[in-house]
Each structure stands twice: as C-alpha cells, then as structure tokens.
Amino acid sequence: MISVEEALAEILSHVQPLEPETVPILDAQGRVLAEDIVSDIDIPPFDNSAMDGYAVRSPDVAGATPESPVGLAVLGSVAAGYVAEVRLEPGTAIRIMTGAPLPEGADAVVPYEDTSDFDRSKDDRLEAPADEIQVRVAVGARDHVRPMGEDVRKGERVMACGRVIRPQEIGVLASLGRESVLVHRQPKVAILATGDELLDVHEPLVPGKIRNSNEYTNAALVTRTGGIPIRLGVARDTEAHLTERIRTGLQRGADLFLTSGGVSVGDYDVVKDVLGSEGQMQFWQVRMKPGKPLAFGLLPGGVPLIGLPGNPVSAMVSFEQFARPAILKMLGHADLAKPEVRAVLDEPLTNSGRRAFVRVIVSRKEGRYHARTTGEQGSGVLTSMSKANGLAIVPEEIYYVEEGSEVVVQMLDWPEGMSL
Ligand code: AMP
Ligand code: MG
C-alpha cells in the first residue's frame, strides 16, 4: 500500500498549469493570474483633496487658532471631476470637494469643520457660504492632500503571476484601466460514473438499483474547485461501453477524467481492464480509510485519469485528497492544501492502521475548536458528509485517540459565523 502523500505526489507530477487565456476582468474572479500586472500610470493620477473643505496656501494659515482665526477670500469652488480655473494667490482659498484636484498654488486643505463655514449646532456646513472664510486651525504643507501616486506608482508591479483574483484585485485592475486579464484556463473535467446498478435522478427505483449520486457530487465538487464539468453519464459494467464513454470524453476535449467505481476487486470491476488497454494505468491501494482503492494513469494524449472509489463517501474523501489538488494545480494555484485546524475531540476514536478521515462537526467553544463525529461512519453513508464540516485525520500509526486530545481537522467548509 502507498501513502496518501505518495499517491498525491505521483498524480501532481503528471499535471501542469494549463495555458493562459484572456478574460474580461469580471470573469477573472477566483482565477489565477498568468501575467505580471505593471502599472503605466500613477494612482491617483493627480494630487487631490482628501476632505471637503478649502484649498489654501499653508503659510497663509500657519498662525491660525480658534482665538485668532485667519481670514481668506474665497475665489470659487472645485468639485470632483473638474479642474479649478483660477490660481490660488496669497490670502485666498478655493472651496474644494473630496477627490477634486488640488488647484494650482494650493499646497494643503483645511476641512470645513476647521473654518467659519461650519455650523457646530447642526454639525453641518452653513447653508449660504460666504465670500470670505475664517480658518481656525493651522495646516502644514500636504495636510489633507492625497498625493499623486500614493496608491500605485507608474512602472510599479502591482500583482505578480500566481495571484488569485478577488473582488479587490478586480477593482485594482479597473483602476489601472485593464478591461481584460491573462489567467490560466479552467480544466474541463470529464465525469464518468460506472455501474450497472446506477439509475439517474428521474428514474424510478426498481429492485437492485440505486441512484447515481457520485456523478452529481463530483460535478458539484469540480465546479466548486474551479473546473468545468463534462458529464458523461453512466458507463455500464462492460468493457465496450466504458471504452466508448472514455473516447467520447476525449473527443469533447477533457483535460482530466474522474471516474467512480470499478477500481476495487469485484467481479465486474472492468475499469481496471479498460484503463489498462486504453492507457497506462496504475491501480493503487492507498493507506487511507475510507478510500483505499484508487486508480491513476494517463489516457491517450497524456490526459490524466483519477479513478475514484465507488462508495460515495470514499469518492468524496478521495476527491478532496487527490482530485482537488490536481484541478487547483491545473488552474495555476500554488496553495493546494485544504485549510486545517487543531480541534479537541469530544469523543474517543479508534483506528486500524490506515490514515483515517473521520467525518466530524467542528464548532468553537471557549476559544478552542471542538470536534464530534457525525455518527455512523460507513463509506456508503453519504449523509455523514452532509452533516460534516470537517474530516478529522487520525495518523496511520495511531490506533486510539482519547476523548479530550487534539486532532488535526481538514475543514471541508468554513461555517458562516465561526470565528477563527
Ligand atoms: P464499486 O467500487 O464499483 O464496486 O462500487 C462500490 C460501491 O459504491 C457499490 O455499493 C456501488 O453501488 C456504489 N457506487 C458506485 N458508483 C456509485 C455512484 N455513482 N453513485 C452511488 N453509489 C455508487
Ligand atoms: Mg461498480
């Protein structure tokens, strides 16, 4: 049997980041930059006011105090989006709004609150501003001025290749005047369930049959990870049908295949035979529970295939350990691991010499994370995944974990409202 790390390393050695494509910035959310972003402008592009108030020459008001204010003649007003047409001469001021360019001759801004153009009883400006104002507080050069280039300097590298695009990166790109951006392409992931017992969701249950849940879980996992699922439906447990489905997926341009079922030791586990003849496959026993059987290999054209186990919980746990990192790597991500926390176990756990991934519910109590199991842990009990928000990891060599001891939990989700 091989370890989880050995299996993952082998899989990752066969997948590479996909080639870049250009997408509109709003479509780049969650994607990974495939270019360095260098600014060809200063942001802000000009010195501007950080406050609503009066643009002044700071030496004029150097001695201003509430007791002996300094009077200045108001030459006019400048709003954001406009440029003052007059130059500030000694003894004058220009009314200025936040974001408006600093008028020529001015070197500082006095906020309204520090002038006679302010009604303290209403905490607001005077209704009818006067032609002359009294400045009650001194300002130094550059006070309340946002200097040109404060945010970004012309020629600066603002983001490097590999950056994951969030809303704030989209905003920065917009402020740089970028309509589109180069990101790694999303992998098309072919999803193929195998098994004569499988019915689709709309089909009535008949004796011996069950519904095909893996196709849906896998498609949703692929989407959530950032890939594009290509659903190939169910392959019957015959070599001919499975071969036909795999060829269809290749024709549809799959970058990665995810199959489920047919990789263990049953009589009808034909995936093994087909994959052996269609490509170069390896069949592994991974030292983990659930998820011991796993297949991996390359189809014609070097397209990787991950053969997940059939049991719905095993398939999901194996997806998180092997398929998710592979998809993330194809998307250009450097951070491939799921977030982990250390949690206090609220009940004891037993283990059997493989790495256990125990479905748990993590909650926060008195400043610590606590984990309790979701109950029945059978690898066919998919509701155990539905109840869980984490997988408690019990190492191979640990056979018993006492209640009250700490375990590492791989978080499946970060529940809304759970503090760090
Ligand atoms: P297998 O590895 O093909 O023997 O499948 C192991 C178990 O998983 C069997 O009980 C199957 O019925 C079940 N199984 C396989 N594929 C699916 C699927 N797509 N949806 C739900 N259960 C499945
Ligand atoms: Mg099967």
GROMACS .gro file of C-alpha atoms and ligand atoms in nm:
model
  444
    1MET     CA    1   0.000   0.000   0.000
    2ILE     CA    2   0.118   0.353  -0.074
    3SER     CA    3   0.071   0.658   0.146
    4VAL     CA    4  -0.162   0.948   0.074
    5GLU     CA    5   0.144   1.168   0.014
    6GLU     CA    6   0.300   0.922  -0.233
    7ALA     CA    7  -0.024   0.895  -0.431
    8LEU     CA    8  -0.069   1.273  -0.439
    9ALA     CA    9   0.293   1.337  -0.542
   10GLU     CA   10   0.263   1.089  -0.829
   11ILE     CA   11  -0.064   1.246  -0.950
   12LEU     CA   12   0.070   1.602  -0.927
   13SER     CA   13   0.384   1.507  -1.117
   14HIS     CA   14   0.159   1.439  -1.418
   15VAL     CA   15  -0.050   1.758  -1.415
   16GLN     CA   16   0.065   2.108  -1.506
   17PRO     CA   17  -0.092   2.454  -1.503
   18LEU     CA   18  -0.299   2.499  -1.819
   19GLU     CA   19  -0.213   2.761  -2.078
   20PRO     CA   20  -0.326   3.122  -2.023
   21GLU     CA   21  -0.634   3.279  -2.179
   22THR     CA   22  -0.759   3.637  -2.183
   23VAL     CA   23  -1.083   3.700  -1.993
   24PRO     CA   24  -1.281   4.016  -1.903
   25ILE     CA   25  -1.184   4.125  -1.552
   26LEU     CA   26  -1.524   4.039  -1.404
   27ASP     CA   27  -1.485   3.681  -1.528
   28ALA     CA   28  -1.144   3.654  -1.361
   29GLN     CA   29  -1.275   3.615  -1.007
   30GLY     CA   30  -1.121   3.309  -0.841
   31ARG     CA   31  -0.884   3.257  -1.134
   32VAL     CA   32  -0.504   3.271  -1.117
   33LEU     CA   33  -0.306   3.545  -1.290
   34ALA     CA   34  -0.076   3.429  -1.568
   35GLU     CA   35   0.091   3.768  -1.619
   36ASP     CA   36   0.258   4.031  -1.404
   37ILE     CA   37   0.048   4.345  -1.379
   38VAL     CA   38   0.266   4.655  -1.420
   39SER     CA   39   0.105   4.997  -1.394
   40ASP     CA   40   0.154   5.251  -1.674
   41ILE     CA   41   0.000   5.529  -1.464
   42ASP     CA   42   0.019   5.685  -1.119
   43ILE     CA   43  -0.285   5.626  -0.898
   44PRO     CA   44  -0.422   5.869  -0.806
   45PRO     CA   45  -0.315   6.042  -1.128
   46PHE     CA   46  -0.301   6.389  -0.960
   47ASP     CA   47  -0.275   6.543  -0.612
   48ASN     CA   48  -0.630   6.570  -0.478
   49SER     CA   49  -0.824   6.664  -0.169
   50ALA     CA   50  -0.886   6.403   0.099
   51MET     CA   51  -1.162   6.615   0.257
   52ASP     CA   52  -1.442   6.855   0.176
   53GLY     CA   53  -1.305   7.200   0.274
   54TYR     CA   54  -1.086   7.479   0.144
   55ALA     CA   55  -0.768   7.454  -0.061
   56VAL     CA   56  -0.518   7.700   0.088
   57ARG     CA   57  -0.152   7.803   0.089
   58SER     CA   58  -0.030   7.661   0.419
   59PRO     CA   59   0.199   7.962   0.504
   60ASP     CA   60  -0.113   8.185   0.492
   61VAL     CA   61  -0.275   7.998   0.780
   62ALA     CA   62   0.037   7.900   0.975
   63GLY     CA   63  -0.071   8.107   1.275
   64ALA     CA   64  -0.444   8.027   1.271
   65THR     CA   65  -0.610   7.932   1.603
   66PRO     CA   66  -0.973   7.936   1.719
   67GLU     CA   67  -0.895   8.256   1.914
   68SER     CA   68  -0.719   8.436   1.626
   69PRO     CA   69  -0.851   8.291   1.300
   70VAL     CA   70  -0.708   8.393   0.962
   71GLY     CA   71  -0.941   8.543   0.701
   72LEU     CA   72  -0.915   8.431   0.337
   73ALA     CA   73  -1.107   8.547   0.028
   74VAL     CA   74  -1.292   8.260  -0.146
   75LEU     CA   75  -1.218   8.259  -0.522
   76GLY     CA   76  -1.460   7.985  -0.620
   77SER     CA   77  -1.532   7.617  -0.589
   78VAL     CA   78  -1.400   7.293  -0.745
   79ALA     CA   79  -1.583   6.960  -0.741
   80ALA     CA   80  -1.452   6.607  -0.803
   81GLY     CA   81  -1.418   6.556  -1.176
   82TYR     CA   82  -1.331   6.919  -1.254
   83VAL     CA   83  -1.020   7.136  -1.257
   84ALA     CA   84  -1.010   7.482  -1.090
   85GLU     CA   85  -0.972   7.756  -1.349
   86VAL     CA   86  -0.812   8.006  -1.113
   87ARG     CA   87  -0.477   8.005  -0.938
   88LEU     CA   88  -0.456   8.050  -0.565
   89GLU     CA   89  -0.284   8.378  -0.472
   90PRO     CA   90  -0.168   8.469  -0.118
   91GLY     CA   91  -0.465   8.542   0.109
   92THR     CA   92  -0.713   8.338  -0.093
   93ALA     CA   93  -0.881   7.998  -0.076
   94ILE     CA   94  -1.085   7.776  -0.308
   95ARG     CA   95  -1.372   7.561  -0.183
   96ILE     CA   96  -1.281   7.201  -0.270
   97MET     CA   97  -1.461   6.865  -0.257
   98THR     CA   98  -1.310   6.525  -0.179
   99GLY     CA   99  -1.133   6.387  -0.486
  100ALA     CA  100  -1.106   6.722  -0.667
  101PRO     CA  101  -0.758   6.809  -0.799
  102LEU     CA  102  -0.563   7.047  -0.578
  103PRO     CA  103  -0.576   7.391  -0.750
  104GLU     CA  104  -0.254   7.548  -0.870
  105GLY     CA  105  -0.090   7.749  -0.594
  106ALA     CA  106  -0.251   7.549  -0.313
  107ASP     CA  107  -0.047   7.308  -0.102
  108ALA     CA  108  -0.295   7.197   0.167
  109VAL     CA  109  -0.664   7.162   0.250
  110VAL     CA  110  -0.846   7.291   0.559
  111PRO     CA  111  -1.155   7.077   0.636
  112TYR     CA  112  -1.486   7.265   0.664
  113GLU     CA  113  -1.501   7.178   1.032
  114ASP     CA  114  -1.194   7.398   1.097
  115THR     CA  115  -1.338   7.708   0.927
  116SER     CA  116  -1.619   7.960   0.982
  117ASP     CA  117  -1.814   7.778   0.706
  118PHE     CA  118  -1.946   7.530   0.959
  119ASP     CA  119  -2.241   7.529   1.197
  120ARG     CA  120  -2.144   7.337   1.511
  121SER     CA  121  -2.501   7.325   1.640
  122LYS     CA  122  -2.608   7.134   1.326
  123ASP     CA  123  -2.275   6.957   1.273
  124ASP     CA  124  -2.300   7.064   0.910
  125ARG     CA  125  -2.187   7.333   0.669
  126LEU     CA  126  -2.351   7.677   0.664
  127GLU     CA  127  -2.637   7.695   0.417
  128ALA     CA  128  -2.507   8.004   0.235
  129PRO     CA  129  -2.128   8.008   0.217
  130ALA     CA  130  -1.965   8.350   0.248
  131ASP     CA  131  -1.714   8.516   0.015
  132GLU     CA  132  -1.467   8.519   0.298
  133ILE     CA  133  -1.391   8.243   0.549
  134GLN     CA  134  -1.207   8.235   0.877
  135VAL     CA  135  -0.960   7.950   0.915
  136ARG     CA  136  -0.948   7.840   1.279
  137VAL     CA  137  -0.680   7.572   1.267
  138ALA     CA  138  -0.333   7.584   1.110
  139VAL     CA  139  -0.240   7.325   0.845
  140GLY     CA  140   0.103   7.220   0.724
  141ALA     CA  141   0.206   7.163   0.363
  142ARG     CA  142   0.034   6.849   0.216
  143ASP     CA  143  -0.218   6.820   0.503
  144HIS     CA  144  -0.541   6.653   0.384
  145VAL     CA  145  -0.393   6.607   0.038
  146ARG     CA  146  -0.378   6.263  -0.127
  147PRO     CA  147  -0.060   6.280  -0.328
  148MET     CA  148  -0.035   6.159  -0.687
  149GLY     CA  149   0.098   5.801  -0.694
  150GLU     CA  150   0.010   5.737  -0.328
  151ASP     CA  151  -0.170   5.413  -0.417
  152VAL     CA  152   0.027   5.292  -0.721
  153ARG     CA  153   0.338   5.435  -0.886
  154LYS     CA  154   0.385   5.435  -1.262
  155GLY     CA  155   0.607   5.137  -1.352
  156GLU     CA  156   0.528   4.952  -1.031
  157ARG     CA  157   0.446   4.577  -1.041
  158VAL     CA  158   0.107   4.574  -0.871
  159MET     CA  159   0.038   4.199  -0.890
  160ALA     CA  160   0.257   3.904  -0.980
  161CYS     CA  161   0.180   3.587  -1.174
  162GLY     CA  162   0.010   3.338  -0.946
  163ARG     CA  163  -0.209   3.589  -0.766
  164VAL     CA  164  -0.563   3.466  -0.707
  165ILE     CA  165  -0.812   3.726  -0.826
  166ARG     CA  166  -1.060   3.850  -0.566
  167PRO     CA  167  -1.300   4.148  -0.588
  168GLN     CA  168  -1.026   4.385  -0.467
  169GLU     CA  169  -0.788   4.271  -0.743
  170ILE     CA  170  -1.068   4.328  -0.995
  171GLY     CA  171  -1.105   4.681  -0.858
  172VAL     CA  172  -0.731   4.747  -0.884
  173LEU     CA  173  -0.733   4.619  -1.244
  174ALA     CA  174  -1.025   4.851  -1.322
  175SER     CA  175  -0.841   5.149  -1.173
  176LEU     CA  176  -0.545   5.063  -1.396
  177GLY     CA  177  -0.772   5.072  -1.699
  178ARG     CA  178  -0.750   4.698  -1.766
  179GLU     CA  179  -1.059   4.555  -1.936
  180SER     CA  180  -0.924   4.202  -1.951
  181VAL     CA  181  -0.650   3.997  -1.797
  182LEU     CA  182  -0.448   3.683  -1.864
  183VAL     CA  183  -0.538   3.388  -1.636
  184HIS     CA  184  -0.482   3.013  -1.654
  185ARG     CA  185  -0.752   2.828  -1.843
  186GLN     CA  186  -1.004   2.622  -1.643
  187PRO     CA  187  -0.972   2.246  -1.687
  188LYS     CA  188  -1.258   2.056  -1.847
  189VAL     CA  189  -1.312   1.761  -1.618
  190ALA     CA  190  -1.491   1.458  -1.761
  191ILE     CA  191  -1.709   1.287  -1.501
  192LEU     CA  192  -1.798   0.926  -1.554
  193ALA     CA  193  -1.981   0.700  -1.313
  194THR     CA  194  -1.959   0.324  -1.361
  195GLY     CA  195  -2.202   0.056  -1.252
  196ASP     CA  196  -2.497  -0.147  -1.382
  197GLU     CA  197  -2.683  -0.066  -1.059
  198LEU     CA  198  -2.699   0.307  -1.127
  199LEU     CA  199  -3.016   0.499  -1.214
  200ASP     CA  200  -3.042   0.869  -1.288
  201VAL     CA  201  -3.233   1.101  -1.055
  202HIS     CA  202  -3.555   1.098  -1.259
  203GLU     CA  203  -3.573   0.720  -1.292
  204PRO     CA  204  -3.800   0.523  -1.054
  205LEU     CA  205  -3.624   0.289  -0.814
  206VAL     CA  206  -3.652  -0.079  -0.904
  207PRO     CA  207  -3.513  -0.379  -0.714
  208GLY     CA  208  -3.135  -0.396  -0.711
  209LYS     CA  209  -3.081  -0.044  -0.836
  210ILE     CA  210  -2.967   0.277  -0.664
  211ARG     CA  211  -2.939   0.634  -0.779
  212ASN     CA  212  -2.620   0.767  -0.925
  213SER     CA  213  -2.510   1.021  -0.665
  214ASN     CA  214  -2.138   1.028  -0.745
  215GLU     CA  215  -2.188   1.197  -1.081
  216TYR     CA  216  -2.368   1.484  -0.912
  217THR     CA  217  -2.133   1.512  -0.616
  218ASN     CA  218  -1.832   1.505  -0.846
  219ALA     CA  219  -1.976   1.760  -1.088
  220ALA     CA  220  -2.050   1.994  -0.797
  221LEU     CA  221  -1.703   1.942  -0.647
  222VAL     CA  222  -1.542   2.017  -0.984
  223THR     CA  223  -1.742   2.337  -1.021
  224ARG     CA  224  -1.664   2.444  -0.667
  225THR     CA  225  -1.295   2.383  -0.724
  226GLY     CA  226  -1.299   2.600  -1.038
  227GLY     CA  227  -1.309   2.335  -1.313
  228ILE     CA  228  -1.571   2.286  -1.583
  229PRO     CA  229  -1.752   1.951  -1.550
  230ILE     CA  230  -1.829   1.749  -1.862
  231ARG     CA  231  -2.088   1.495  -1.759
  232LEU     CA  232  -2.056   1.168  -1.942
  233GLY     CA  233  -2.333   0.985  -1.755
  234VAL     CA  234  -2.304   0.623  -1.654
  235ALA     CA  235  -2.087   0.358  -1.812
  236ARG     CA  236  -2.231   0.010  -1.780
  237ASP     CA  237  -2.000  -0.254  -1.641
  238THR     CA  238  -1.889  -0.372  -1.982
  239GLU     CA  239  -1.559  -0.301  -2.148
  240ALA     CA  240  -1.727  -0.190  -2.469
  241HIS     CA  241  -1.949   0.071  -2.308
  242LEU     CA  242  -1.680   0.208  -2.080
  243THR     CA  243  -1.437   0.235  -2.370
  244GLU     CA  244  -1.697   0.420  -2.576
  245ARG     CA  245  -1.766   0.669  -2.291
  246ILE     CA  246  -1.397   0.738  -2.237
  247ARG     CA  247  -1.344   0.804  -2.607
  248THR     CA  248  -1.641   1.042  -2.605
  249GLY     CA  249  -1.484   1.234  -2.317
  250LEU     CA  250  -1.153   1.259  -2.501
  251GLN     CA  251  -1.332   1.386  -2.812
  252ARG     CA  252  -1.502   1.651  -2.602
  253GLY     CA  253  -1.163   1.787  -2.501
  254ALA     CA  254  -1.138   1.669  -2.142
  255ASP     CA  255  -0.823   1.782  -1.960
  256LEU     CA  256  -0.883   1.538  -1.675
  257PHE     CA  257  -1.106   1.234  -1.619
  258LEU     CA  258  -1.274   1.147  -1.293
  259THR     CA  259  -1.435   0.806  -1.285
  260SER     CA  260  -1.606   0.648  -0.989
  261GLY     CA  261  -1.640   0.282  -0.905
  262GLY     CA  262  -1.497  -0.028  -1.063
  263VAL     CA  263  -1.148   0.007  -0.919
  264SER     CA  264  -1.166  -0.245  -0.638
  265VAL     CA  265  -1.152  -0.623  -0.657
  266GLY     CA  266  -1.510  -0.723  -0.752
  267ASP     CA  267  -1.601  -0.942  -1.046
  268TYR     CA  268  -1.729  -0.653  -1.255
  269ASP     CA  269  -1.462  -0.400  -1.183
  270VAL     CA  270  -1.395  -0.355  -1.555
  271VAL     CA  271  -1.246  -0.008  -1.520
  272LYS     CA  272  -0.921  -0.183  -1.447
  273ASP     CA  273  -0.924  -0.384  -1.769
  274VAL     CA  274  -1.037  -0.099  -1.991
  275LEU     CA  275  -0.798   0.152  -1.850
  276GLY     CA  276  -0.519  -0.098  -1.878
  277SER     CA  277  -0.581  -0.128  -2.251
  278GLU     CA  278  -0.683   0.236  -2.325
  279GLY     CA  279  -0.394   0.394  -2.143
  280GLN     CA  280  -0.120   0.347  -1.889
  281MET     CA  281  -0.287   0.292  -1.559
  282GLN     CA  282  -0.174   0.218  -1.209
  283PHE     CA  283  -0.405   0.068  -0.952
  284TRP     CA  284  -0.325   0.159  -0.602
  285GLN     CA  285  -0.417   0.064  -0.256
  286VAL     CA  286  -0.379   0.384  -0.062
  287ARG     CA  287  -0.322   0.355   0.311
  288MET     CA  288  -0.634   0.553   0.397
  289LYS     CA  289  -0.986   0.494   0.526
  290PRO     CA  290  -1.221   0.549   0.354
  291GLY     CA  291  -1.080   0.547   0.001
  292LYS     CA  292  -0.836   0.255  -0.016
  293PRO     CA  293  -0.884   0.169  -0.386
  294LEU     CA  294  -0.768   0.440  -0.627
  295ALA     CA  295  -0.660   0.431  -0.989
  296PHE     CA  296  -0.440   0.677  -1.167
  297GLY     CA  297  -0.290   0.694  -1.510
  298LEU     CA  298  -0.269   0.861  -1.846
  299LEU     CA  299  -0.512   0.812  -2.133
  300PRO     CA  300  -0.404   0.858  -2.496
  301GLY     CA  301  -0.277   1.214  -2.542
  302GLY     CA  302  -0.146   1.219  -2.186
  303VAL     CA  303  -0.487   1.304  -2.035
  304PRO     CA  304  -0.474   1.209  -1.668
  305LEU     CA  305  -0.747   0.991  -1.518
  306ILE     CA  306  -0.820   0.961  -1.150
  307GLY     CA  307  -1.030   0.655  -1.075
  308LEU     CA  308  -1.218   0.732  -0.754
  309PRO     CA  309  -1.369   0.453  -0.546
  310GLY     CA  310  -1.742   0.384  -0.593
  311ASN     CA  311  -1.862   0.427  -0.237
  312PRO     CA  312  -1.998   0.781  -0.220
  313VAL     CA  313  -1.809   0.886   0.094
  314SER     CA  314  -1.485   0.729  -0.027
  315ALA     CA  315  -1.526   0.903  -0.362
  316MET     CA  316  -1.566   1.242  -0.194
  317VAL     CA  317  -1.282   1.198   0.053
  318SER     CA  318  -1.055   1.082  -0.230
  319PHE     CA  319  -1.167   1.375  -0.445
  320GLU     CA  320  -1.062   1.617  -0.171
  321GLN     CA  321  -0.722   1.449  -0.125
  322PHE     CA  322  -0.629   1.388  -0.491
  323ALA     CA  323  -0.862   1.542  -0.750
  324ARG     CA  324  -0.898   1.883  -0.587
  325PRO     CA  325  -0.520   1.947  -0.570
  326ALA     CA  326  -0.484   1.828  -0.932
  327ILE     CA  327  -0.756   2.066  -1.053
  328LEU     CA  328  -0.612   2.353  -0.849
  329LYS     CA  329  -0.267   2.292  -0.997
  330MET     CA  330  -0.414   2.299  -1.349
  331LEU     CA  331  -0.577   2.632  -1.261
  332GLY     CA  332  -0.234   2.768  -1.166
  333HIS     CA  333  -0.277   2.769  -0.788
  334ALA     CA  334   0.030   2.725  -0.570
  335ASP     CA  335  -0.162   2.656  -0.249
  336LEU     CA  336  -0.320   2.314  -0.297
  337ALA     CA  337  -0.399   2.212   0.060
  338LYS     CA  338  -0.735   2.239   0.230
  339PRO     CA  339  -0.736   2.454   0.543
  340GLU     CA  340  -0.670   2.264   0.865
  341VAL     CA  341  -0.736   2.342   1.229
  342ARG     CA  342  -0.647   2.164   1.552
  343ALA     CA  343  -0.955   2.059   1.745
  344VAL     CA  344  -1.027   1.894   2.078
  345LEU     CA  345  -1.203   1.561   2.034
  346ASP     CA  346  -1.530   1.540   2.222
  347GLU     CA  347  -1.536   1.159   2.190
  348PRO     CA  348  -1.270   0.887   2.153
  349LEU     CA  349  -1.172   0.750   1.809
  350THR     CA  350  -1.036   0.412   1.711
  351ASN     CA  351  -0.826   0.342   1.402
  352SER     CA  352  -0.699   0.043   1.209
  353GLY     CA  353  -0.353   0.122   1.072
  354ARG     CA  354  -0.459   0.335   0.776
  355ARG     CA  355  -0.494   0.714   0.775
  356ALA     CA  356  -0.850   0.778   0.886
  357PHE     CA  357  -1.059   1.068   0.761
  358VAL     CA  358  -1.339   1.084   1.015
  359ARG     CA  359  -1.645   1.295   0.936
  360VAL     CA  360  -1.679   1.550   1.213
  361ILE     CA  361  -1.867   1.862   1.309
  362VAL     CA  362  -1.628   2.134   1.424
  363SER     CA  363  -1.754   2.409   1.649
  364ARG     CA  364  -1.591   2.680   1.854
  365LYS     CA  365  -1.627   2.672   2.232
  366GLU     CA  366  -1.447   2.898   2.478
  367GLY     CA  367  -1.176   2.993   2.233
  368ARG     CA  368  -1.098   2.638   2.112
  369TYR     CA  369  -1.219   2.423   1.826
  370HIS     CA  370  -1.404   2.107   1.923
  371ALA     CA  371  -1.487   1.810   1.701
  372ARG     CA  372  -1.751   1.543   1.738
  373THR     CA  373  -1.829   1.271   1.485
  374THR     CA  374  -2.137   1.277   1.265
  375GLY     CA  375  -2.227   0.927   1.385
  376GLU     CA  376  -2.230   0.623   1.154
  377GLN     CA  377  -1.908   0.635   0.951
  378GLY     CA  378  -1.979   0.375   0.680
  379SER     CA  379  -1.831   0.463   0.344
  380GLY     CA  380  -2.174   0.440   0.183
  381VAL     CA  381  -2.335   0.680   0.432
  382LEU     CA  382  -2.330   0.999   0.227
  383THR     CA  383  -2.536   1.190   0.483
  384SER     CA  384  -2.231   1.167   0.710
  385MET     CA  385  -2.060   1.404   0.463
  386SER     CA  386  -2.369   1.620   0.454
  387LYS     CA  387  -2.365   1.661   0.832
  388ALA     CA  388  -1.989   1.719   0.849
  389ASN     CA  389  -1.789   2.037   0.808
  390GLY     CA  390  -1.452   1.869   0.854
  391LEU     CA  391  -1.251   1.548   0.829
  392ALA     CA  392  -1.058   1.461   1.145
  393ILE     CA  393  -0.730   1.300   1.045
  394VAL     CA  394  -0.603   1.010   1.251
  395PRO     CA  395  -0.249   0.911   1.150
  396GLU     CA  396  -0.173   0.556   1.034
  397GLU     CA  397   0.028   0.462   1.342
  398ILE     CA  398  -0.229   0.582   1.595
  399TYR     CA  399  -0.486   0.317   1.689
  400TYR     CA  400  -0.674   0.502   1.959
  401VAL     CA  401  -0.733   0.870   2.025
  402GLU     CA  402  -0.869   0.962   2.367
  403GLU     CA  403  -1.153   1.199   2.423
  404GLY     CA  404  -1.009   1.543   2.508
  405SER     CA  405  -0.695   1.505   2.297
  406GLU     CA  406  -0.623   1.722   1.995
  407VAL     CA  407  -0.653   1.611   1.633
  408VAL     CA  408  -0.591   1.787   1.303
  409VAL     CA  409  -0.914   1.851   1.115
  410GLN     CA  410  -0.920   1.921   0.744
  411MET     CA  411  -1.201   2.171   0.700
  412LEU     CA  412  -1.447   2.085   0.425
  413ASP     CA  413  -1.611   2.425   0.461
  414TRP     CA  414  -1.572   2.722   0.685
  415PRO     CA  415  -1.912   2.764   0.850
  416GLU     CA  416  -2.059   3.114   0.833
  417GLY     CA  417  -2.027   3.276   1.170
  418MET     CA  418  -1.748   3.051   1.306
  419SER     CA  419  -1.468   3.278   1.424
  420LEU     CA  420  -1.106   3.192   1.357
  421AMP     P1  421  -1.762  -0.043  -0.689
  421AMP     O1  422  -1.628   0.008  -0.650
  421AMP     O2  423  -1.796  -0.018  -0.830
  421AMP     O3  424  -1.778  -0.189  -0.651
  421AMP     O4  425  -1.866   0.039  -0.602
  421AMP     C1  426  -1.862   0.035  -0.459
  421AMP     C2  427  -1.998   0.077  -0.403
  421AMP     O5  428  -2.028   0.209  -0.444
  421AMP     C3  429  -2.113  -0.007  -0.454
  421AMP     O6  430  -2.202  -0.026  -0.345
  421AMP     C4  431  -2.176   0.077  -0.560
  421AMP     O7  432  -2.312   0.051  -0.578
  421AMP     C5  433  -2.154   0.218  -0.506
  421AMP     N1  434  -2.148   0.314  -0.615
  421AMP     C6  435  -2.067   0.306  -0.723
  421AMP     N2  436  -2.088   0.407  -0.806
  421AMP     C7  437  -2.182   0.485  -0.749
  421AMP     C8  438  -2.247   0.607  -0.787
  421AMP     N3  439  -2.215   0.667  -0.900
  421AMP     N4  440  -2.340   0.659  -0.705
  421AMP     C9  441  -2.372   0.596  -0.590
  421AMP     N5  442  -2.314   0.482  -0.548
  421AMP    C10  443  -2.221   0.426  -0.627
  422MG      MG  444  -1.918  -0.097  -0.965
   0.00000   0.00000   0.00000
